[in-house]
Amino acid sequence: MTANELRRLYIDFFVKRGHKEIPSASLIPENDPSVLFTTAGMHPLVPYLMGESHPLGQRLVSCQKCLRTGDIDEVGDATHLTFFEMLGNWSLNDYFKKESIGFSHEFLTQVLKIPQEKIAVTCFAGDESAPRDTESAKIWGDLGYPKEHIFFYGKKENWWGPAGTTGPCGPDTEIFYIHDKPDCGPNCGPACGCGKYVEIWNNVFMEFNKDKDGNYIPLGRHNVDTGLGFERAFCFVNGVSSVYDTELFKPIIDKISELTNTKYEPNNYKAYRIIADHLRASTFILGDDRGIAPSNVDQGYILRRLIRRSYRYLTQMNAPANSMANIAKVVIEKYKDIYPELERNQEFVINSLNREEEIFSRTLESGMKIAKKYLENVQNNQLAAADAFRLYDTFGFPLEFTQELATEYGVSVDADGFHKLYAEHQEKSRAGAEQKFKGGLSDDSIETRRLHTAAHLMLAALRRVLGDSVMQKGSNITPERLRFDVSFNRRIEPAELAEVEKIVNEAIADAVPVECKEMPLDEARASGAIGVFGDKYGEIVKVYKMGKWSNEICGGPHANNTGELGRFKILKEESSSAGVRRIKAVLVQDK
Ligand code: SER
């Protein structure tokens, strides 16, 4: 069976049962600061699980791009991945346990033809949040599953979500394939992790919302959220044990082989798999319509780590320059029919990978020499925090990268000490960052301050019109005009610029006070403030808020009220560098 066939079989099965197909949402969540990436198919559906009505109705099905970094250290074995696709079907307060379990049973046994006796299931054992799920167990039993294949577990195993810290969640029933292996012991079961039971599908009965105080509040709705790991299912239907042996990875593996002039064989499985997984994930992050460039914060930093780790493995195998971009081209070719955005954003993907390679290659070699020296001279089998920090600060080695190197020398890294130094470093650079921002202003005149305030309003408006991937990349403000660079990977259309102008002028007409408050960075983030200099900020930051229009971490100075700004006008929009647009704008005083 091909990958396309499996995706289609799943979607068609549910479409025939009244579901509407929804396209995969962005890998970078919109309007949700609780997670960095979309980690499950339910993520884009959170508002609808909470009660908003979905335009396509109450039954939905999708194949969603997902990324999870929790298992990043396991990547290199046969099954773990960072990026993956998730097949899922949803009932938004429509059908519930009986139908959901019935659909899963039918799809697995009738469509995928998995013998029913090879399937085990788990149900929620019950606790103070929700009762024991005897209902699901009975449904499974009525479908012919014997008692010894129905297991009960607590919250750790049989409760899913929320995806971030808050949001919809609930007890689940999970479906496992039983491999032909003896029990590992008297407690062998789906939860023991010995490999006899492999999870196929998770059906979550989402009747709760976890609030910020950790309480599980009934939603008053009976939603179903299911997720089937696509790559895992694909291995399964083709009878192979490793995702890297499927057509999804074959062309990527072949390309690595060609570029490194080596064979994919057991002694280099790990390196090949890490390169293949990480560059597939990087291609999807960069190639998303909300794609972001490598950086030292948030998604950009995860991306940077994925790229740098791949680069090191490729370098060890003597791959030529630009190999990462060449591998990305293979990923794009393989997936572009299903995810056309990859092709649309190809230039950004390629340029970003080559640029990151150029930056990192300059420091990798000298950094490796120093790292080797440090690692050969460690005390008590642990690399000192100061050394790990120097490798980060001077050579751009992410902590995990250093930890991986350390493992090769059989030593550990003082990670706690590293985090402490990192925090201190942020504190120190805070003053510098504010200077840097002030440096973006040519003086403290009232005109400059007003244009600076207009710049905040414009950034907020740009994010409203173009999405939250738009971040400030630089600014230069004089009493006459503002020049402002933002991350965005295509031309901003005239209609979009007009919309931005309109929003800024509405904010000016609203005449709201420009309020400044000092608060801890975490609080600032939680309040939804955007931070233009990311990790360069220290613990206590200044946040400038302009009513509902803008909320941003910044050093100032600003106008006192948006009403004093005059009329905002964008003069020009142009490319500044790859993935960065430059906008010039003025404030016109009509009177
Ligand atoms: N949200 C659940 C999961 O990720 C079901 O899709 O497992």
GROMACS .gro file of N, CA and C in nm, residues 37 49 236 395 429 465 510 524:
model
   24
   37PHE      N    1   0.464   2.413   1.878
   37PHE     CA    2   0.426   2.352   1.750
   37PHE      C    3   0.292   2.281   1.765
   49LEU      N    4  -1.367   2.246   2.001
   49LEU     CA    5  -1.387   2.147   2.108
   49LEU      C    6  -1.442   2.217   2.232
  236PHE      N    7   0.313  -0.053   0.969
  236PHE     CA    8   0.233  -0.162   1.011
  236PHE      C    9   0.161  -0.232   0.894
  395PHE      N   10   3.052   2.950   2.025
  395PHE     CA   11   3.049   2.868   1.903
  395PHE      C   12   2.908   2.827   1.860
  429SER      N   13   2.247   4.095   2.924
  429SER     CA   14   2.228   4.152   2.791
  429SER      C   15   2.102   4.236   2.781
  465VAL      N   16  -0.293   4.096   1.026
  465VAL     CA   17  -0.323   4.075   0.885
  465VAL      C   18  -0.248   3.953   0.827
  510ASP      N   19  -0.875   5.581   1.805
  510ASP     CA   20  -0.923   5.532   1.933
  510ASP      C   21  -0.865   5.613   2.051
  524ALA      N   22   0.487   3.894   3.141
  524ALA     CA   23   0.470   3.970   3.016
  524ALA      C   24   0.424   3.877   2.904
   0.00000   0.00000   0.00000
